[in-house]
Structure formats: structure tokens, C-alpha cells
Amino acid sequence: MLALRLARGSHPLVLMRRLLVAAASAGVGFLLLCALGYAAGHPAHSAGSVLRLLWCFVPLAATVQFAVAVARTDPSTRPRSGLSAVGLGPVRLSVLAAVSTAVSCTLGSAVALLFFLHLRGDLSGLPFDGAAADLLGADAPLPAAAVLLLLALVPVAAATASAMALRRSPVRATSEPDDTGELVPAEEIPAPAAPPSGLPWGVALTAAGLAVEAYASRGGAGSPFPLPGKLDSTPAWVLVGWTLTAIGLATAGPGLTHLCGRLLQTARPGAVRLLAGRVLMDEARRVGRPLGIVCAVLSGVVAAFALYGTGARPFGPLTALGAVLVIGCTTATLLTSALEARQARAETARALLRLGAPASALRAATALRAAALLLFFAPLTWVIAELAALPLTP
């Protein structure tokens, strides 16, 4: 009940982020139900059914990551002295965030079930009733236990991941007004952050993934691993290479962001460049991993269009839905992580303004950070995409 009351009294932007989580959960739930409908309608194709179900875990992982990012930026999960006095400490707040995440994802799963049953023709009296009956296996009954199990995957995974992320994250200090009513920051100047240690491992995993893709393309047809649409079969080792490349970019993201901040401070930097570089170094762990994941997803999209986009093998509707979910959730996670970083440095920004720093300098530092990241990661994404697609093109 407390989670529902907090949700009802939240800011409209907070409610919009929760609705986006519910929409992503609905999309993943629909994909899972489509895989179940295919398995029920094609009992002889058990291998294809399992592969379709496995492909659904890619957008599921992206949705869970987005739900965790939204939970971390939820104002109701911030520790405060007043809430601690009534028994809502960090542990209780993490449980509250998990419950709120579960409520949003459960709402999305319910919408997915209604939409799926409507397109199958099980619910009548609405437009497009039974429009996709053949695609969704309307002739075969669905086991209720399997439906409930698949629909519970996203709420349970998102709630568990949110609770674990908030328990592991450090207690975020909040500002309290002093006797004069001024807002006293928790710390005026943040300590220099240690460089992330995952850059060598990330580079090694990315190189290993590209090598696996190149080696797999030299063989024959390989074992089929079809996408859940109209794409032809793809060698399984090629997809293993893509997975290793994505994990490597996600692992190297914080280190690359830290390096980008160091490069901004080279060659006698001014105040704006120095501030932008220090902030990037401080936020490397928070923003770098979502940025690396976005880089991996975009490189995969570019490589996929280079392989399939110009031929006579169009993308199927389920493949398109899964791609939209993955791209949308990873991009939204990056934006939400940037919002979390902005909230974390809000006290430092206020302290700089009180010390006389112009607001235009802070805005220029923000624009410089965004431009530096774009100039650094955009060519990297293109190079990875070209290297991934080069061995596979005829």
C-alpha cells in the first residue's frame, strides 16, 4: 500500500519512467507468449521453439537493466533522516523500490496477456480480434502454468535486480537545511575517483568475440540459430562471437569513459575542460557501462543491416519488436543513468555556484562532456560494426 501511495503522489516524470518500464515489460511478455504460442502450435518443432524462447532473453535483459536504472533514480528510494526515524532505512527502501518495480512490470505483463489473447481471438468484441491467429497458434490451447511462469519472469527478475542494486549501492547522502535555511551540501568537493579496472578485460573479450565471428564465418553453414522472425538461420558461433563482443564493450565502457575524461584534460586545459574531464572520470562507472551497452547494441544493429537489410530477407514482426525493445531500453537506461549522475553531482554544482562559478560554465562543461563521448564512441561503434559484419558478408 505504501508503494502505491508513493506512486500516486510521484512527480509526472517519475510516473512516466514507471510507465515506460511497464510498456517494456508488456513487450517482453508478448514476445514470451508468442514463443509459447509457437511451441503449442508446432509440437514437432521443439528445437525451434526453444531457440525462439532463448532469443526473448535478450530484450528481457535490456528491460531488467532499464527497470534497475529507473529504481535507482526514484526519489522515494533515497535515504533520509526523517524516513530512517520511522523505520524506513536503506534496507526497507530497497524493498519498497523492488515492490514498486514489481507493480510496474506486473501491469505490463497483464497488458501483454490481454493483447496476446485478443490477437489470438480468445477475446472477442474488439477491433483486430484474431488478426494474428495463425501466427500465435490459436488452434492449440495454452497451458495456464506456462503462461503464468513466463509472465512472472520480468516482474520477478526486475524486482530482484532492483533490490540487489540498491542494497549494493552506497548510501546516497542528502542535503539538510541548516539553521539559516541554506542548503548545506554533503561534500563540497568530490574525491578523485579511482580508474576502473575492467578496460583490459573488456578489450580482450571484444577481440575474442571478433575473432570467434571471423573463425565461424570460415566454416560451412554451421548449426542453425534462427532469429524469431523471417531471417535465415545464422551459425551459432557467430552469435557467440557477437555476445562476447557485447560483453566486452559493456566491460570496457567505464574504462573508456574514464580515458575520455583524461583526454579532455590534456594540453593545458581551461576551467571548463578541467571540470568536464573530472566529472567524466568521476562518473565513469555510473555512465560508462550503459554507454558501452548502447555501443554494443548499435554496432549489432549496423552489422545486422549490413548483412540482411539490403537483401531479400526482410525482418519479421517479432524480430522488429525485439530490436525496438532492446534499442529503446538500452537508450533509456543510458539517459536514466545520466539523470542519476546529474542528481549525484547536484550538490557540487550548487557549491560551485555559491563560490562564484557562472552557470554558463556548467552548461558548457555538460555540452563538452556529451560532445567528447559522442566523438569517442561513435567511431568505435562504427569500427566494431564493420569488423563484425566483414567476415560474414559474401
Protein backbone atom coordinates (compact mmCIF):
# COMPACT_ATOMS: atom_id res chain seq x y z
CA MET A 1 0.00 0.00 0.00
CA LEU A 2 2.86 2.38 0.75
CA ALA A 3 4.34 1.73 -2.68
CA LEU A 4 1.00 2.53 -4.34
CA ARG A 5 0.61 5.75 -2.31
CA LEU A 6 4.12 6.87 -3.21
CA ALA A 7 3.46 6.07 -6.86
CA ARG A 8 0.23 8.09 -6.82
CA GLY A 9 1.98 11.12 -5.33
CA SER A 10 5.11 10.96 -7.51
CA HIS A 11 6.28 13.58 -9.96
CA PRO A 12 4.87 13.21 -13.51
CA LEU A 13 8.35 12.43 -14.89
CA VAL A 14 8.78 9.65 -12.32
CA LEU A 15 5.40 8.24 -13.30
CA MET A 16 6.36 8.43 -16.97
CA ARG A 17 9.53 6.41 -16.33
CA ARG A 18 7.50 3.78 -14.48
CA LEU A 19 5.04 3.63 -17.36
CA LEU A 20 7.94 3.12 -19.76
CA VAL A 21 9.07 0.20 -17.61
CA ALA A 22 5.54 -1.20 -17.79
CA ALA A 23 5.50 -0.77 -21.58
CA ALA A 24 8.85 -2.57 -21.94
CA SER A 25 7.58 -5.35 -19.68
CA ALA A 26 4.48 -5.66 -21.86
CA GLY A 27 6.64 -6.01 -24.98
CA VAL A 28 8.81 -8.72 -23.43
CA GLY A 29 5.76 -10.54 -22.08
CA PHE A 30 4.20 -10.50 -25.53
CA LEU A 31 7.37 -11.98 -27.06
CA LEU A 32 7.45 -14.73 -24.44
CA LEU A 33 3.80 -15.56 -25.06
CA CYS A 34 4.42 -15.62 -28.82
CA ALA A 35 7.20 -18.15 -28.26
CA LEU A 36 4.81 -20.21 -26.15
CA GLY A 37 2.10 -19.99 -28.80
CA TYR A 38 4.53 -21.16 -31.47
CA ALA A 39 5.58 -24.09 -29.29
CA ALA A 40 1.95 -25.04 -28.66
CA GLY A 41 1.03 -24.81 -32.34
CA HIS A 42 4.15 -26.62 -33.62
CA PRO A 43 4.87 -29.51 -31.24
CA ALA A 44 7.13 -31.18 -33.82
CA HIS A 45 9.49 -28.18 -33.93
CA SER A 46 10.71 -28.29 -30.35
CA ALA A 47 14.24 -27.07 -31.20
CA GLY A 48 12.89 -24.01 -33.00
CA SER A 49 10.58 -23.26 -30.07
CA VAL A 50 13.46 -23.36 -27.61
CA LEU A 51 15.53 -21.06 -29.79
CA ARG A 52 12.69 -18.57 -30.07
CA LEU A 53 12.37 -18.59 -26.29
CA LEU A 54 16.11 -18.06 -25.87
CA TRP A 55 16.04 -15.04 -28.16
CA CYS A 56 13.44 -13.45 -25.86
CA PHE A 57 16.01 -13.25 -23.07
CA VAL A 58 17.90 -10.50 -24.93
CA PRO A 59 15.07 -7.92 -24.63
CA LEU A 60 14.29 -9.33 -21.17
CA ALA A 61 17.81 -8.49 -20.00
CA ALA A 62 17.54 -4.99 -21.52
CA THR A 63 14.20 -4.44 -19.78
CA VAL A 64 15.56 -5.57 -16.41
CA GLN A 65 18.51 -3.22 -16.80
CA PHE A 66 16.16 -0.33 -17.56
CA ALA A 67 13.96 -1.18 -14.57
CA VAL A 68 17.01 -1.14 -12.27
CA ALA A 69 18.09 2.25 -13.62
CA VAL A 70 14.61 3.66 -13.03
CA ALA A 71 14.56 2.27 -9.49
CA ARG A 72 17.91 3.89 -8.71
CA THR A 73 16.65 7.32 -9.80
CA ASP A 74 13.33 7.04 -7.96
CA PRO A 75 13.17 9.82 -5.33
CA SER A 76 11.33 7.51 -2.92
CA THR A 77 14.40 5.25 -2.64
CA ARG A 78 16.74 7.96 -1.34
CA PRO A 79 17.71 7.54 2.33
CA ARG A 80 16.62 10.46 4.51
CA SER A 81 16.96 11.07 8.20
CA GLY A 82 13.21 11.53 8.62
CA LEU A 83 12.41 8.22 6.96
CA SER A 84 15.06 6.41 8.97
CA ALA A 85 13.43 7.64 12.16
CA VAL A 86 10.17 5.88 11.26
CA GLY A 87 11.88 2.63 10.29
CA LEU A 88 12.41 3.22 6.55
CA GLY A 89 16.15 2.76 6.35
CA PRO A 90 18.17 1.68 3.31
CA VAL A 91 17.01 -1.94 3.56
CA ARG A 92 13.32 -1.06 3.77
CA LEU A 93 13.71 1.45 0.94
CA SER A 94 15.31 -1.16 -1.29
CA VAL A 95 12.37 -3.47 -0.59
CA LEU A 96 9.99 -0.61 -1.38
CA ALA A 97 11.78 0.02 -4.68
CA ALA A 98 11.56 -3.68 -5.52
CA VAL A 99 7.82 -3.70 -4.81
CA SER A 100 7.28 -0.60 -6.98
CA THR A 101 9.25 -2.19 -9.81
CA ALA A 102 7.28 -5.42 -9.48
CA VAL A 103 3.99 -3.49 -9.64
CA SER A 104 5.01 -1.68 -12.85
CA CYS A 105 6.23 -4.87 -14.52
CA THR A 106 3.16 -6.83 -13.43
CA LEU A 107 0.96 -4.17 -15.02
CA GLY A 108 2.89 -4.57 -18.26
CA SER A 109 2.62 -8.36 -18.14
CA ALA A 110 -1.15 -8.10 -17.69
CA VAL A 111 -1.43 -5.81 -20.71
CA ALA A 112 0.69 -8.24 -22.73
CA LEU A 113 -1.61 -11.14 -21.80
CA LEU A 114 -4.74 -9.22 -22.80
CA PHE A 115 -3.21 -8.10 -26.09
CA PHE A 116 -1.96 -11.60 -26.87
CA LEU A 117 -5.31 -13.21 -26.17
CA HIS A 118 -7.04 -10.53 -28.23
CA LEU A 119 -4.83 -11.12 -31.28
CA ARG A 120 -5.28 -14.89 -30.92
CA GLY A 121 -9.06 -14.46 -30.99
CA ASP A 122 -9.64 -15.69 -27.43
CA LEU A 123 -11.15 -12.31 -26.53
CA SER A 124 -13.87 -11.05 -28.85
CA GLY A 125 -15.73 -7.81 -29.34
CA LEU A 126 -12.71 -5.57 -30.06
CA PRO A 127 -11.05 -4.33 -33.27
CA PHE A 128 -8.42 -6.62 -34.82
CA ASP A 129 -9.93 -9.57 -32.99
CA GLY A 130 -7.98 -12.68 -34.03
CA ALA A 131 -5.87 -10.76 -36.55
CA ALA A 132 -2.78 -12.88 -35.80
CA ALA A 133 -4.43 -16.20 -35.02
CA ASP A 134 -2.22 -18.20 -37.38
CA LEU A 135 1.00 -16.58 -36.17
CA LEU A 136 0.18 -17.07 -32.48
CA GLY A 137 -1.03 -20.68 -32.69
CA ALA A 138 -4.69 -20.07 -31.92
CA ASP A 139 -5.62 -23.68 -32.76
CA ALA A 140 -3.66 -25.10 -29.82
CA PRO A 141 -4.57 -24.48 -26.15
CA LEU A 142 -2.04 -22.77 -23.91
CA PRO A 143 -1.03 -24.33 -20.58
CA ALA A 144 -2.00 -21.91 -17.83
CA ALA A 145 1.02 -22.74 -15.68
CA ALA A 146 3.42 -21.92 -18.51
CA VAL A 147 1.63 -18.64 -19.20
CA LEU A 148 1.88 -17.56 -15.57
CA LEU A 149 5.51 -18.65 -15.34
CA LEU A 150 6.56 -16.69 -18.42
CA LEU A 151 4.63 -13.59 -17.40
CA ALA A 152 6.23 -13.68 -13.94
CA LEU A 153 9.77 -13.70 -15.34
CA VAL A 154 10.05 -9.95 -15.89
CA PRO A 155 8.47 -8.80 -12.58
CA VAL A 156 10.50 -11.26 -10.50
CA ALA A 157 13.78 -10.59 -12.31
CA ALA A 158 13.35 -6.82 -12.29
CA ALA A 159 12.30 -6.65 -8.63
CA THR A 160 15.18 -8.90 -7.52
CA ALA A 161 17.75 -6.98 -9.55
CA SER A 162 16.46 -3.63 -8.26
CA ALA A 163 16.64 -4.75 -4.64
CA MET A 164 20.16 -6.12 -5.09
CA ALA A 165 21.37 -3.00 -6.92
CA LEU A 166 20.04 -0.66 -4.23
CA ARG A 167 21.46 -2.82 -1.44
CA ARG A 168 24.91 -2.83 -3.03
CA SER A 169 24.97 0.86 -3.93
CA PRO A 170 26.44 3.21 -1.36
CA VAL A 171 24.10 5.25 0.79
CA ARG A 172 23.45 8.46 -1.06
CA ALA A 173 23.95 11.42 1.22
CA THR A 174 21.25 14.01 1.16
CA SER A 175 21.35 17.67 1.99
CA GLU A 176 19.69 19.13 5.03
CA PRO A 177 18.96 22.81 5.63
CA ASP A 178 20.95 24.45 8.41
CA ASP A 179 19.69 26.94 10.96
CA THR A 180 19.69 29.79 8.44
CA GLY A 181 17.70 27.83 5.86
CA GLU A 182 20.63 27.41 3.49
CA LEU A 183 21.13 24.03 1.84
CA VAL A 184 24.40 22.59 3.09
CA PRO A 185 25.94 20.09 0.63
CA ALA A 186 27.02 16.72 1.90
CA GLU A 187 30.50 17.22 0.43
CA GLU A 188 31.77 20.32 -1.27
CA ILE A 189 34.46 18.81 -3.49
CA PRO A 190 34.19 15.06 -4.55
CA ALA A 191 37.28 12.94 -4.09
CA PRO A 192 39.03 11.82 -7.34
CA ALA A 193 37.61 8.52 -8.47
CA ALA A 194 39.93 5.58 -8.98
CA PRO A 195 40.18 4.43 -12.61
CA PRO A 196 38.01 1.41 -13.47
CA SER A 197 39.92 -1.84 -13.76
CA GLY A 198 37.84 -3.59 -16.43
CA LEU A 199 39.33 -2.00 -19.56
CA PRO A 200 41.91 -4.75 -20.34
CA TRP A 201 39.30 -7.48 -19.82
CA GLY A 202 36.81 -5.61 -21.99
CA VAL A 203 39.30 -5.18 -24.82
CA ALA A 204 40.24 -8.86 -24.58
CA LEU A 205 36.60 -10.00 -24.69
CA THR A 206 35.82 -7.72 -27.63
CA ALA A 207 38.82 -9.01 -29.57
CA ALA A 208 37.88 -12.59 -28.71
CA GLY A 209 34.33 -12.03 -29.93
CA LEU A 210 35.50 -10.59 -33.25
CA ALA A 211 37.94 -13.49 -33.65
CA VAL A 212 35.19 -16.04 -32.99
CA GLU A 213 32.96 -14.37 -35.60
CA ALA A 214 35.77 -14.39 -38.16
CA TYR A 215 36.61 -18.03 -37.45
CA ALA A 216 32.96 -19.14 -37.59
CA SER A 217 32.43 -17.46 -40.95
CA ARG A 218 35.20 -19.60 -42.49
CA GLY A 219 33.31 -22.84 -41.90
CA GLY A 220 30.25 -24.21 -43.56
CA ALA A 221 26.69 -23.46 -42.75
CA GLY A 222 27.15 -24.20 -39.06
CA SER A 223 24.43 -25.08 -36.64
CA PRO A 224 21.26 -23.08 -37.21
CA PHE A 225 20.23 -20.47 -34.66
CA PRO A 226 17.31 -18.63 -36.27
CA LEU A 227 16.02 -15.26 -35.19
CA PRO A 228 12.32 -15.14 -34.22
CA GLY A 229 11.18 -13.67 -37.49
CA LYS A 230 11.86 -14.17 -41.18
CA LEU A 231 15.64 -14.09 -41.02
CA ASP A 232 17.51 -17.12 -42.29
CA SER A 233 19.49 -19.33 -39.97
CA THR A 234 22.76 -17.99 -38.60
CA PRO A 235 25.73 -20.04 -37.37
CA ALA A 236 25.62 -20.35 -33.62
CA TRP A 237 29.30 -19.49 -33.20
CA VAL A 238 28.75 -16.17 -34.95
CA LEU A 239 26.15 -15.28 -32.34
CA VAL A 240 28.51 -16.43 -29.59
CA GLY A 241 31.06 -14.00 -31.02
CA TRP A 242 28.50 -11.19 -31.03
CA THR A 243 27.68 -11.94 -27.40
CA LEU A 244 31.35 -11.85 -26.39
CA THR A 245 31.77 -8.56 -28.23
CA ALA A 246 28.77 -7.04 -26.45
CA ILE A 247 30.02 -8.18 -23.03
CA GLY A 248 33.46 -6.82 -23.83
CA LEU A 249 32.13 -3.39 -24.79
CA ALA A 250 29.99 -3.27 -21.65
CA THR A 251 33.01 -4.21 -19.53
CA ALA A 252 35.29 -1.70 -21.26
CA GLY A 253 32.72 1.13 -21.15
CA PRO A 254 33.70 2.55 -17.73
CA GLY A 255 37.40 2.44 -18.59
CA LEU A 256 36.84 4.10 -21.96
CA THR A 257 34.74 6.83 -20.33
CA HIS A 258 37.48 7.41 -17.76
CA LEU A 259 40.03 7.62 -20.58
CA CYS A 260 37.83 10.11 -22.40
CA GLY A 261 37.81 12.29 -19.29
CA ARG A 262 41.61 12.13 -19.12
CA LEU A 263 41.92 13.15 -22.76
CA LEU A 264 39.75 16.20 -22.10
CA GLN A 265 42.26 17.43 -19.52
CA THR A 266 45.38 17.18 -21.70
CA ALA A 267 47.28 20.09 -23.28
CA ARG A 268 46.86 22.83 -20.66
CA PRO A 269 43.10 22.65 -20.05
CA GLY A 270 41.00 25.60 -19.02
CA ALA A 271 38.43 25.62 -16.26
CA VAL A 272 35.63 24.23 -18.44
CA ARG A 273 37.70 21.39 -19.88
CA LEU A 274 39.13 20.58 -16.47
CA LEU A 275 35.67 20.43 -14.92
CA ALA A 276 34.25 18.34 -17.79
CA GLY A 277 37.13 15.88 -17.63
CA ARG A 278 36.98 15.48 -13.85
CA VAL A 279 33.23 14.88 -13.96
CA LEU A 280 33.64 12.23 -16.67
CA MET A 281 36.29 10.47 -14.62
CA ASP A 282 34.07 10.59 -11.54
CA GLU A 283 31.01 9.27 -13.42
CA ALA A 284 32.85 6.63 -15.44
CA ARG A 285 31.39 3.68 -13.52
CA ARG A 286 27.86 5.05 -13.44
CA VAL A 287 27.58 6.10 -17.10
CA GLY A 288 30.27 4.02 -18.77
CA ARG A 289 28.61 0.61 -18.58
CA PRO A 290 25.25 1.73 -20.09
CA LEU A 291 27.21 3.64 -22.72
CA GLY A 292 29.19 0.52 -23.61
CA ILE A 293 25.98 -1.50 -23.86
CA VAL A 294 24.45 1.11 -26.20
CA CYS A 295 27.63 0.97 -28.27
CA ALA A 296 27.33 -2.82 -28.48
CA VAL A 297 23.65 -2.71 -29.44
CA LEU A 298 24.16 -0.06 -32.13
CA SER A 299 27.13 -1.93 -33.57
CA GLY A 300 24.96 -5.07 -33.73
CA VAL A 301 22.18 -3.15 -35.48
CA VAL A 302 24.60 -1.71 -38.04
CA ALA A 303 26.10 -5.14 -38.65
CA ALA A 304 22.63 -6.73 -38.98
CA PHE A 305 21.54 -4.15 -41.56
CA ALA A 306 24.80 -4.66 -43.44
CA LEU A 307 24.05 -8.40 -43.61
CA TYR A 308 20.29 -8.54 -44.04
CA GLY A 309 18.91 -5.08 -44.64
CA THR A 310 19.60 -4.87 -48.37
CA GLY A 311 18.77 -8.43 -49.35
CA ALA A 312 15.55 -10.30 -49.97
CA ARG A 313 15.31 -11.44 -46.34
CA PRO A 314 13.13 -8.93 -44.53
CA PHE A 315 12.93 -8.68 -40.77
CA GLY A 316 9.91 -10.35 -39.24
CA PRO A 317 7.50 -8.58 -36.90
CA LEU A 318 8.79 -10.32 -33.78
CA THR A 319 12.39 -9.55 -34.70
CA ALA A 320 11.44 -5.91 -35.21
CA LEU A 321 9.64 -5.79 -31.85
CA GLY A 322 12.61 -7.34 -30.08
CA ALA A 323 15.02 -4.90 -31.76
CA VAL A 324 12.86 -1.93 -30.78
CA LEU A 325 12.74 -3.15 -27.18
CA VAL A 326 16.50 -3.67 -26.97
CA ILE A 327 17.39 -0.35 -28.59
CA GLY A 328 14.75 1.58 -26.67
CA CYS A 329 15.56 0.05 -23.27
CA THR A 330 19.32 0.44 -23.59
CA THR A 331 18.99 4.05 -24.76
CA ALA A 332 16.53 4.84 -21.97
CA THR A 333 18.90 3.20 -19.47
CA LEU A 334 21.72 5.45 -20.63
CA LEU A 335 19.56 8.56 -20.30
CA THR A 336 18.33 7.45 -16.88
CA SER A 337 21.91 6.80 -15.72
CA ALA A 338 22.85 10.28 -16.93
CA LEU A 339 19.96 11.65 -14.85
CA GLU A 340 21.22 9.72 -11.84
CA ALA A 341 24.69 11.18 -12.35
CA ARG A 342 23.19 14.65 -12.54
CA GLN A 343 21.36 14.09 -9.28
CA ALA A 344 24.56 12.84 -7.66
CA ARG A 345 26.54 15.96 -8.59
CA ALA A 346 23.75 18.45 -7.87
CA GLU A 347 25.29 19.44 -4.52
CA THR A 348 28.68 20.03 -6.11
CA ALA A 349 27.05 22.22 -8.77
CA ARG A 350 25.33 24.28 -6.06
CA ALA A 351 28.62 24.63 -4.22
CA LEU A 352 30.36 25.88 -7.38
CA LEU A 353 27.59 28.39 -7.99
CA ARG A 354 27.92 29.70 -4.43
CA LEU A 355 31.66 30.05 -4.96
CA GLY A 356 31.01 32.32 -7.95
CA ALA A 357 31.23 29.96 -10.93
CA PRO A 358 28.99 31.16 -13.79
CA ALA A 359 26.08 28.94 -14.75
CA SER A 360 27.18 29.19 -18.40
CA ALA A 361 30.43 27.43 -17.49
CA LEU A 362 28.50 24.49 -16.02
CA ARG A 363 26.34 24.26 -19.14
CA ALA A 364 29.41 24.43 -21.37
CA ALA A 365 31.04 21.62 -19.37
CA THR A 366 27.92 19.47 -19.83
CA ALA A 367 27.88 20.09 -23.58
CA LEU A 368 31.61 19.37 -23.79
CA ARG A 369 31.19 16.04 -21.99
CA ALA A 370 28.40 14.97 -24.36
CA ALA A 371 30.41 16.01 -27.42
CA ALA A 372 33.53 14.20 -26.20
CA LEU A 373 31.63 10.98 -25.58
CA LEU A 374 29.94 11.19 -28.98
CA LEU A 375 33.23 11.82 -30.81
CA PHE A 376 34.88 8.95 -28.93
CA PHE A 377 32.19 6.25 -29.03
CA ALA A 378 30.60 6.90 -32.45
CA PRO A 379 33.72 5.90 -34.46
CA LEU A 380 34.28 2.98 -32.08
CA THR A 381 30.74 1.74 -32.72
CA TRP A 382 31.19 2.01 -36.47
CA VAL A 383 34.54 0.19 -36.42
CA ILE A 384 33.18 -2.66 -34.29
CA ALA A 385 30.15 -2.98 -36.58
CA GLU A 386 32.30 -3.10 -39.70
CA LEU A 387 34.67 -5.65 -38.18
CA ALA A 388 31.72 -7.79 -37.07
CA ALA A 389 30.00 -7.71 -40.47
CA LEU A 390 33.10 -8.00 -42.65
CA PRO A 391 33.72 -11.76 -42.23
CA LEU A 392 30.04 -12.55 -42.76
CA THR A 393 29.45 -10.63 -45.97
CA PRO A 394 29.79 -12.68 -49.17
